[in-house]
CSV table of C-alpha atoms and ligand atoms in Angstrom, one decimal:
chain,number,residue,atom,x,y,z
A,172,UNK,CA,0.0,0.0,0.0
A,173,UNK,CA,2.9,2.3,0.9
A,174,UNK,CA,4.2,1.9,-2.6
A,175,UNK,CA,0.8,2.4,-4.1
A,176,UNK,CA,0.4,5.7,-2.2
A,177,UNK,CA,3.8,6.9,-3.4
A,178,UNK,CA,3.0,6.1,-7.0
A,179,UNK,CA,-0.5,7.8,-6.7
A,180,UNK,CA,1.1,10.9,-5.1
A,181,UNK,CA,3.8,11.0,-7.7
A,182,UNK,CA,1.2,10.8,-10.4
A,183,UNK,CA,-0.4,13.9,-8.9
A,184,UNK,CA,-3.5,12.1,-7.7
A,185,UNK,CA,-3.9,12.6,-3.9
A,186,UNK,CA,-5.5,10.1,-1.6
A,187,UNK,CA,-8.2,10.5,1.0
A,188,UNK,CA,-6.6,12.2,3.9
A,189,UNK,CA,-8.5,10.1,6.4
A,190,UNK,CA,-8.0,6.5,5.2
A,191,UNK,CA,-5.1,7.3,2.9
A,192,UNK,CA,-6.3,4.5,0.6
A,193,UNK,CA,-9.0,5.7,-1.7
A,194,UNK,CA,-9.4,8.6,-4.1
A,195,UNK,CA,-11.0,11.6,-2.5
A,196,UNK,CA,-14.6,12.2,-3.7
A,197,UNK,CA,-15.1,15.6,-2.0
A,198,UNK,CA,-13.6,18.5,-0.1
A,199,UNK,CA,-15.2,18.4,3.3
A,200,UNK,CA,-16.9,21.8,3.8
A,201,UNK,CA,-16.4,21.8,7.5
A,202,UNK,CA,-12.7,21.1,7.5
A,203,UNK,CA,-11.7,21.5,3.8
A,204,UNK,CA,-10.1,18.0,4.0
A,205,UNK,CA,-10.1,15.9,0.8
A,206,UNK,CA,-11.8,12.7,1.7
A,207,UNK,CA,-13.4,9.7,0.0
A,208,UNK,CA,-17.0,8.9,0.0
A,209,UNK,CA,-16.8,6.1,2.6
A,210,UNK,CA,-14.8,8.3,5.0
A,211,UNK,CA,-17.4,11.1,4.5
A,212,UNK,CA,-20.2,8.8,5.6
A,213,UNK,CA,-18.1,7.7,8.6
A,214,UNK,CA,-17.2,11.1,9.9
A,215,UNK,CA,-20.6,12.6,9.2
A,216,UNK,CA,-22.4,9.8,11.1
A,217,UNK,CA,-19.7,9.5,13.8
A,218,UNK,CA,-19.8,13.2,14.6
A,219,UNK,CA,-23.6,13.1,15.1
A,220,UNK,CA,-23.2,10.0,17.2
A,221,UNK,CA,-20.6,11.7,19.4
A,222,UNK,CA,-22.9,14.8,19.8
A,223,UNK,CA,-25.8,12.4,20.9
A,224,UNK,CA,-23.6,10.5,23.3
A,225,UNK,CA,-21.6,13.4,24.6
A,226,UNK,CA,-24.7,15.4,25.4
A,227,UNK,CA,-26.7,12.4,26.8
A,228,UNK,CA,-29.5,13.3,24.5
A,229,UNK,CA,-31.4,10.0,24.9
A,230,UNK,CA,-31.9,7.2,27.4
A,231,UNK,CA,-32.5,3.5,26.4
A,232,UNK,CA,-36.2,2.7,26.0
A,233,UNK,CA,-37.3,6.3,25.2
A,234,UNK,CA,-39.9,7.1,22.5
A,235,UNK,CA,-38.6,9.8,20.2
A,236,UNK,CA,-40.4,11.7,17.5
A,237,UNK,CA,-38.5,13.1,14.5
A,238,UNK,CA,-40.0,16.3,13.3
A,239,UNK,CA,-40.3,15.5,9.6
A,240,UNK,CA,-41.1,18.0,6.9
A,241,UNK,CA,-39.9,16.0,3.9
A,242,UNK,CA,-37.1,18.6,3.4
A,243,UNK,CA,-33.4,17.7,3.3
A,244,UNK,CA,-32.5,18.2,7.0
A,245,UNK,CA,-35.3,16.2,8.5
A,246,UNK,CA,-35.0,13.5,5.9
A,247,UNK,CA,-31.3,13.0,6.6
A,248,UNK,CA,-32.1,13.2,10.3
A,249,UNK,CA,-34.7,10.4,10.0
A,250,UNK,CA,-32.2,8.3,8.1
A,251,UNK,CA,-29.2,8.9,10.4
A,252,UNK,CA,-31.3,8.5,13.6
A,253,UNK,CA,-32.6,5.1,12.4
A,254,UNK,CA,-29.1,4.0,11.3
A,255,UNK,CA,-27.4,5.1,14.6
A,256,UNK,CA,-30.2,3.6,16.7
A,257,UNK,CA,-29.6,0.3,15.1
A,258,UNK,CA,-25.8,0.4,14.9
A,259,UNK,CA,-25.2,1.6,18.5
A,260,UNK,CA,-28.2,0.0,20.1
A,261,UNK,CA,-29.6,3.2,21.5
A,262,UNK,CA,-32.8,1.3,22.2
A,263,UNK,CA,-35.1,4.1,21.0
A,264,UNK,CA,-38.6,3.8,19.6
A,265,UNK,CA,-38.6,6.2,16.7
A,266,UNK,CA,-41.6,8.0,15.0
A,267,UNK,CA,-42.0,10.5,12.3
A,268,UNK,CA,-44.1,13.6,13.2
A,269,UNK,CA,-45.3,16.0,10.5
A,270,UNK,CA,-47.2,19.2,10.5
A,271,UNK,CA,-49.7,20.0,7.7
A,272,UNK,CA,-50.0,23.8,7.7
A,273,UNK,CA,-52.4,23.6,4.7
A,274,UNK,CA,-50.2,25.2,2.1
A,275,UNK,CA,-51.4,24.0,-1.3
A,276,UNK,CA,-48.6,23.2,-3.8
A,277,UNK,CA,-46.0,23.0,-1.1
A,278,UNK,CA,-46.8,21.1,2.1
A,279,UNK,CA,-49.2,18.7,0.4
A,280,UNK,CA,-46.3,17.7,-1.9
A,281,UNK,CA,-43.7,17.5,0.8
A,282,UNK,CA,-46.0,15.4,2.9
A,283,UNK,CA,-46.0,12.8,0.1
A,284,UNK,CA,-42.3,12.6,0.6
A,285,UNK,CA,-42.7,12.0,4.3
A,286,UNK,CA,-45.2,9.3,3.6
A,287,UNK,CA,-42.7,7.6,1.3
A,288,UNK,CA,-40.1,8.0,4.1
A,289,UNK,CA,-42.5,6.2,6.5
A,290,UNK,CA,-42.3,3.1,4.3
A,291,UNK,CA,-38.6,3.5,3.4
A,292,UNK,CA,-37.4,3.7,7.0
A,293,UNK,CA,-40.2,1.7,8.6
A,294,UNK,CA,-41.1,4.5,11.0
A,295,UNK,CA,-44.7,5.1,12.1
A,296,UNK,CA,-45.9,8.6,10.9
A,297,UNK,CA,-48.3,11.0,12.6
A,298,UNK,CA,-49.5,14.1,10.8
A,299,UNK,CA,-51.1,17.0,12.7
A,300,UNK,CA,-52.9,19.7,10.7
A,301,UNK,CA,-53.6,23.3,11.4
A,302,UNK,CA,-57.1,22.9,10.0
A,303,UNK,CA,-57.9,20.2,12.6
A,304,UNK,CA,-56.2,22.0,15.5
A,305,UNK,CA,-57.1,25.6,14.9
A,306,UNK,CA,-59.8,25.6,12.2
A,307,UNK,CA,-57.6,27.5,9.8
A,308,UNK,CA,-55.2,26.5,7.0
A,309,UNK,CA,-52.2,28.7,6.2
A,310,UNK,CA,-53.8,29.3,2.8
A,311,UNK,CA,-56.9,30.7,4.6
A,312,UNK,CA,-54.8,32.8,7.0
A,313,UNK,CA,-52.7,34.3,4.2
A,314,UNK,CA,-55.9,35.3,2.4
A,315,UNK,CA,-56.9,37.3,5.5
A,316,UNK,CA,-53.5,38.7,6.7
A,317,UNK,CA,-51.5,38.9,3.5
A,318,UNK,CA,-47.8,38.0,3.3
A,319,UNK,CA,-46.4,40.2,6.0
A,320,UNK,CA,-46.8,38.3,9.3
A,321,UNK,CA,-47.7,34.9,7.9
A,322,UNK,CA,-44.6,33.2,9.3
A,323,UNK,CA,-45.4,34.5,12.8
A,324,UNK,CA,-48.8,32.7,12.8
A,325,UNK,CA,-47.2,29.7,11.2
A,326,UNK,CA,-44.3,29.5,13.7
A,327,UNK,CA,-46.5,29.9,16.7
A,328,UNK,CA,-49.0,27.3,15.4
A,329,UNK,CA,-46.3,24.9,14.4
A,330,UNK,CA,-44.6,24.9,17.9
A,331,UNK,CA,-47.9,24.0,19.5
A,332,UNK,CA,-48.9,21.5,16.8
A,333,UNK,CA,-45.6,19.6,17.3
A,334,UNK,CA,-46.2,19.5,21.1
A,335,UNK,CA,-49.7,18.2,20.5
A,336,UNK,CA,-48.5,15.6,18.0
A,337,UNK,CA,-45.8,14.5,20.4
A,338,UNK,CA,-48.4,14.1,23.2
A,339,UNK,CA,-50.5,12.0,20.9
A,340,UNK,CA,-47.6,9.7,20.1
A,341,UNK,CA,-46.7,9.7,23.8
A,342,UNK,CA,-43.1,10.4,23.1
A,343,UNK,CA,-40.4,11.4,25.6
A,344,UNK,CA,-38.5,13.7,23.2
A,345,UNK,CA,-38.8,15.5,19.9
A,346,UNK,CA,-35.7,15.8,17.6
A,347,UNK,CA,-35.6,18.5,14.9
A,348,UNK,CA,-33.3,18.9,11.9
A,349,UNK,CA,-31.9,22.3,12.9
A,350,UNK,CA,-28.3,22.4,11.6
A,351,UNK,CA,-25.3,24.4,12.6
A,352,UNK,CA,-26.1,27.1,9.9
A,353,UNK,CA,-29.6,27.5,11.4
A,354,UNK,CA,-28.3,27.9,14.9
A,355,UNK,CA,-25.5,30.4,13.9
A,356,UNK,CA,-28.2,32.4,12.0
A,357,UNK,CA,-30.4,32.5,15.0
A,358,UNK,CA,-27.5,33.6,17.2
A,359,UNK,CA,-26.9,36.5,14.9
A,360,UNK,CA,-30.6,37.4,14.6
A,361,UNK,CA,-31.0,37.4,18.4
A,362,UNK,CA,-27.9,39.7,18.7
A,363,UNK,CA,-29.3,42.0,16.0
A,364,UNK,CA,-32.6,42.2,17.8
A,365,UNK,CA,-31.1,42.5,21.3
A,366,UNK,CA,-33.0,39.5,22.5
A,367,UNK,CA,-30.7,38.4,25.3
A,368,UNK,CA,-33.0,35.8,26.8
A,369,UNK,CA,-33.4,34.0,23.5
A,370,UNK,CA,-29.7,34.4,22.7
A,371,UNK,CA,-28.7,32.4,25.7
A,372,UNK,CA,-31.3,29.8,25.0
A,373,UNK,CA,-31.0,29.3,21.2
A,374,UNK,CA,-27.7,27.4,21.3
A,375,UNK,CA,-28.9,24.8,23.8
A,376,UNK,CA,-28.9,21.4,22.3
A,377,UNK,CA,-32.0,20.5,24.3
A,378,UNK,CA,-34.7,23.0,25.0
A,379,UNK,CA,-38.2,22.9,26.5
A,380,UNK,CA,-37.3,20.7,29.4
A,381,UNK,CA,-39.6,22.7,31.5
A,382,UNK,CA,-42.4,22.5,28.9
A,383,UNK,CA,-44.5,19.6,27.6
A,384,UNK,CA,-41.8,18.0,25.6
A,385,UNK,CA,-38.0,18.4,25.4
A,386,UNK,CA,-36.7,19.2,21.9
A,387,UNK,CA,-33.2,18.1,20.8
A,388,UNK,CA,-31.0,19.1,17.9
A,389,UNK,CA,-28.6,16.3,17.0
A,390,UNK,CA,-27.4,18.3,13.9
A,391,UNK,CA,-26.3,21.2,16.1
A,392,UNK,CA,-22.8,21.0,14.7
A,393,UNK,CA,-23.6,19.6,11.3
A,394,UNK,CA,-23.0,21.9,8.4
A,395,UNK,CA,-25.8,22.5,6.0
A,396,UNK,CA,-23.5,22.1,3.0
A,397,UNK,CA,-22.6,18.6,4.2
A,398,UNK,CA,-26.2,17.7,4.5
A,399,UNK,CA,-27.1,19.0,1.1
A,400,UNK,CA,-24.6,20.9,-1.0
A,401,UNK,CA,-20.9,21.5,-1.2
A,402,UNK,CA,-18.4,23.0,-3.7
A,403,UNK,CA,-17.2,20.0,-5.6
A,404,UNK,CA,-13.4,19.7,-5.5
A,405,UNK,CA,-13.3,18.4,-9.1
A,406,UNK,CA,-15.5,20.8,-10.9
A,407,UNK,CA,-15.1,23.8,-8.5
A,408,UNK,CA,-18.8,24.7,-8.7
A,409,UNK,CA,-21.6,24.2,-6.3
A,410,UNK,CA,-22.8,20.8,-7.0
A,411,UNK,CA,-25.8,19.2,-5.5
A,412,UNK,CA,-24.5,15.8,-6.6
A,413,UNK,CA,-21.9,15.4,-3.8
A,414,UNK,CA,-23.9,15.5,-0.6
A,415,UNK,CA,-24.9,13.1,2.2
A,416,UNK,CA,-28.5,13.2,1.0
A,417,UNK,CA,-27.4,12.6,-2.6
A,418,UNK,CA,-24.8,9.9,-1.9
A,419,UNK,CA,-27.3,8.0,0.2
A,420,UNK,CA,-30.0,8.5,-2.5
A,421,UNK,CA,-32.4,9.9,0.1
A,422,UNK,CA,-35.8,10.9,-1.1
A,423,UNK,CA,-36.5,14.5,-0.1
A,424,UNK,CA,-38.5,17.5,-1.2
A,425,UNK,CA,-36.6,20.7,-2.1
A,426,UNK,CA,-39.1,23.4,-3.0
A,427,UNK,CA,-39.4,26.5,-0.8
A,428,UNK,CA,-42.6,27.4,0.9
A,429,UNK,CA,-44.6,29.7,-1.4
A,430,UNK,CA,-45.2,32.1,1.5
A,431,UNK,CA,-41.6,32.4,2.5
A,432,UNK,CA,-40.8,36.1,2.7
A,433,UNK,CA,-38.3,36.4,5.5
A,434,UNK,CA,-35.9,39.0,4.0
A,435,UNK,CA,-34.2,39.9,7.3
A,436,UNK,CA,-33.4,36.2,8.1
A,437,UNK,CA,-32.3,35.9,4.5
A,438,UNK,CA,-29.6,38.6,4.9
A,439,UNK,CA,-28.3,36.9,8.1
A,440,UNK,CA,-28.2,33.6,6.1
A,441,UNK,CA,-26.2,35.2,3.2
A,442,UNK,CA,-23.8,36.9,5.7
A,443,UNK,CA,-23.1,33.5,7.3
A,444,UNK,CA,-22.5,31.9,3.9
A,445,UNK,CA,-20.1,34.7,3.0
A,446,UNK,CA,-18.2,34.2,6.3
A,447,UNK,CA,-18.1,30.4,5.8
A,448,UNK,CA,-16.6,30.9,2.3
A,449,UNK,CA,-13.7,32.8,3.8
A,450,UNK,CA,-13.4,30.7,6.9
A,451,UNK,CA,-15.4,27.5,7.4
A,452,UNK,CA,-15.0,27.6,11.2
A,453,UNK,CA,-17.0,30.8,11.3
A,454,UNK,CA,-20.2,28.8,11.8
A,455,UNK,CA,-19.0,26.8,14.7
A,456,UNK,CA,-17.4,29.9,16.2
A,457,UNK,CA,-20.6,31.9,16.1
A,458,UNK,CA,-22.4,29.0,17.9
A,459,UNK,CA,-19.6,28.9,20.5
A,460,UNK,CA,-19.9,32.7,21.0
A,461,UNK,CA,-23.6,32.2,21.5
A,462,UNK,CA,-23.0,29.5,24.0
A,463,UNK,CA,-20.7,31.7,26.0
A,464,UNK,CA,-23.2,34.5,26.5
A,465,UNK,CA,-24.6,34.5,30.0
A,466,UNK,CA,-27.9,36.1,31.0
A,467,UNK,CA,-27.3,39.0,33.3
A,468,UNK,CA,-29.3,38.7,36.5
A,469,UNK,CA,-31.3,41.8,35.6
A,470,UNK,CA,-32.8,40.1,32.6
A,471,UNK,CA,-36.3,38.9,33.6
A,472,UNK,CA,-37.2,35.5,32.4
A,473,UNK,CA,-41.0,34.9,32.0
A,474,UNK,CA,-42.7,32.6,34.4
A,475,UNK,CA,-44.5,29.5,32.9
A,476,UNK,CA,-48.1,28.8,33.6
A,477,UNK,CA,-50.9,27.4,31.5
A,478,UNK,CA,-53.2,29.1,29.0
A,479,UNK,CA,-56.7,29.6,30.5
A,480,UNK,CA,-58.3,28.8,27.2
A,481,UNK,CA,-56.6,25.7,25.8
A,482,UNK,CA,-54.4,24.5,28.7
A,483,UNK,CA,-51.2,24.8,26.7
A,484,UNK,CA,-48.1,26.2,28.5
A,485,UNK,CA,-48.0,29.9,28.6
A,486,UNK,CA,-46.4,32.8,30.5
A,487,UNK,CA,-49.5,34.9,29.9
A,488,UNK,CA,-53.2,34.4,30.6
A,489,UNK,CA,-53.7,33.0,27.1
A,490,UNK,CA,-51.0,31.3,25.0
A,491,UNK,CA,-49.8,33.0,21.9
A,492,UNK,CA,-51.7,30.6,19.6
A,493,UNK,CA,-55.0,31.5,21.3
A,494,UNK,CA,-54.3,35.2,21.1
A,495,UNK,CA,-53.5,34.9,17.3
A,496,UNK,CA,-56.6,32.7,16.8
A,497,UNK,CA,-58.8,35.2,18.7
A,498,UNK,CA,-57.6,37.9,16.3
A,499,UNK,CA,-58.3,35.8,13.2
A,500,UNK,CA,-61.7,34.7,14.4
A,501,UNK,CA,-62.7,38.3,15.3
A,502,UNK,CA,-61.5,39.8,12.1
A,503,UNK,CA,-58.6,41.5,13.9
A,504,UNK,CA,-55.7,39.5,12.5
A,505,UNK,CA,-53.1,41.9,13.7
A,506,UNK,CA,-54.0,41.2,17.3
A,507,UNK,CA,-51.2,39.4,19.0
A,508,UNK,CA,-48.5,40.2,16.5
A,509,UNK,CA,-45.5,41.4,18.3
A,510,UNK,CA,-45.0,41.7,22.1
A,511,UNK,CA,-48.5,41.8,23.1
A,512,UNK,CA,-49.8,43.0,26.4
A,513,UNK,CA,-53.3,42.7,25.2
A,514,UNK,CA,-54.4,40.0,27.7
A,515,UNK,CA,-53.6,42.2,30.6
A,516,UNK,CA,-55.7,44.9,28.9
A,517,UNK,CA,-58.2,43.1,26.8
A,518,UNK,CA,-60.5,46.0,26.4
A,519,UNK,CA,-57.9,47.9,24.6
A,520,UNK,CA,-57.3,45.4,21.7
A,521,UNK,CA,-57.6,47.9,18.9
A,522,UNK,CA,-55.0,50.2,20.3
A,523,UNK,CA,-52.8,47.3,21.0
A,524,UNK,CA,-53.0,45.9,17.5
A,525,UNK,CA,-52.0,49.3,16.2
A,526,UNK,CA,-48.9,49.4,18.4
A,527,UNK,CA,-47.6,46.1,17.4
A,528,UNK,CA,-45.0,46.3,14.7
A,529,UNK,CA,-44.0,42.7,13.8
A,530,UNK,CA,-43.1,39.6,15.5
A,531,UNK,CA,-39.8,39.3,17.5
A,532,UNK,CA,-40.0,35.7,18.4
A,533,UNK,CA,-37.5,33.8,16.3
A,534,UNK,CA,-36.9,30.8,18.5
A,535,UNK,CA,-38.5,28.4,16.0
A,536,UNK,CA,-37.1,28.3,12.6
A,537,UNK,CA,-39.1,30.4,10.3
A,538,UNK,CA,-38.3,28.8,7.3
A,539,UNK,CA,-37.6,29.0,3.6
A,540,UNK,CA,-37.1,25.3,3.0
A,541,UNK,CA,-39.0,24.5,6.2
A,542,UNK,CA,-37.3,21.9,8.4
A,543,UNK,CA,-39.0,22.7,11.7
B,627,SF4,FE1,-44.9,28.7,7.4
B,627,SF4,FE2,-42.3,28.4,6.9
B,627,SF4,FE3,-44.1,29.0,4.9
B,627,SF4,FE4,-43.4,30.8,6.8
B,627,SF4,S1,-42.0,30.0,5.2
B,627,SF4,S2,-45.5,30.3,6.0
B,627,SF4,S3,-43.1,29.6,8.6
B,627,SF4,S4,-44.0,27.1,6.1
B,628,ZN,ZN1,-11.1,7.7,2.9
């Protein structure tokens, strides 16, 4: 082998820098190492396994729902979770949990992908819909409110829908496909908006431990480019054909939501991509910076109670979903957009609706290629 390596190097063809045996198939976006396809699978899966084990994300015997949208992140997550569960005997009962927001031409198609994943991975699937839970589809909501605050409604409703789906499945935990790029982006957005409380929370690998269902992010340190796209070392162009999802021939849906308008988030995303081009470590470094922020004692954290109307957890009299629904049902759709004090002052709704200037809650991913 030694001789073979020397000959290959002399001939100008380098070998995979991990196994030193096979020809490299890609330049790893996270480290810029030239590696072969087999080593890529290994490091990709092993890093996620280490994150799971190192953070004690699961206990044997737990029931775990995978938030599945049919998009690349959650499709790869479902695949990798079932692989690792088998390979390392995690002893988990895995389920797929999807939300149907009622977006014609987008979610109906992506749910077809999840239904195929259900068969391909042999994981039971539960779909919860906005129409069933709230009486409204996103198509109907957009007709009323237009395209300005649609993601606020959708984000609030999704969070609660996932919790309700998780309760139905009686799972102990919910895992989501948020990747390192998503988390870095959320750190930046929380800095830009001065939201210190969320900033200190958004890098946690597990959140919601005080709520109905803990949520974990096994892809916290996984680069989006490795999940779906990377600049191919041979042709030097962005090439969708050298990715984990592609190599493994995973079946996923890649169209953006037709109501995706989030320009501000889009800028943060582009900024991170630019930084990553210059220095791939930038993504991990932003996450590390976020982790090191501490909440000052003067920052007041809201106390958790339950919503008087639907019983869901809430720090106010009514939960955010009930406030938004009240607005929709009363023909005052702007009610509850932003930091509302309306419940403490419910006679003053109209004045309140006028004061609100846009949602500031960005804890859940408000998506383009929605992956919860
Ligand atoms: Fe909902 Fe995401 Fe579409 Fe916004 S972009 S409307 S959050 S699915
Ligand atoms: Zn190799």
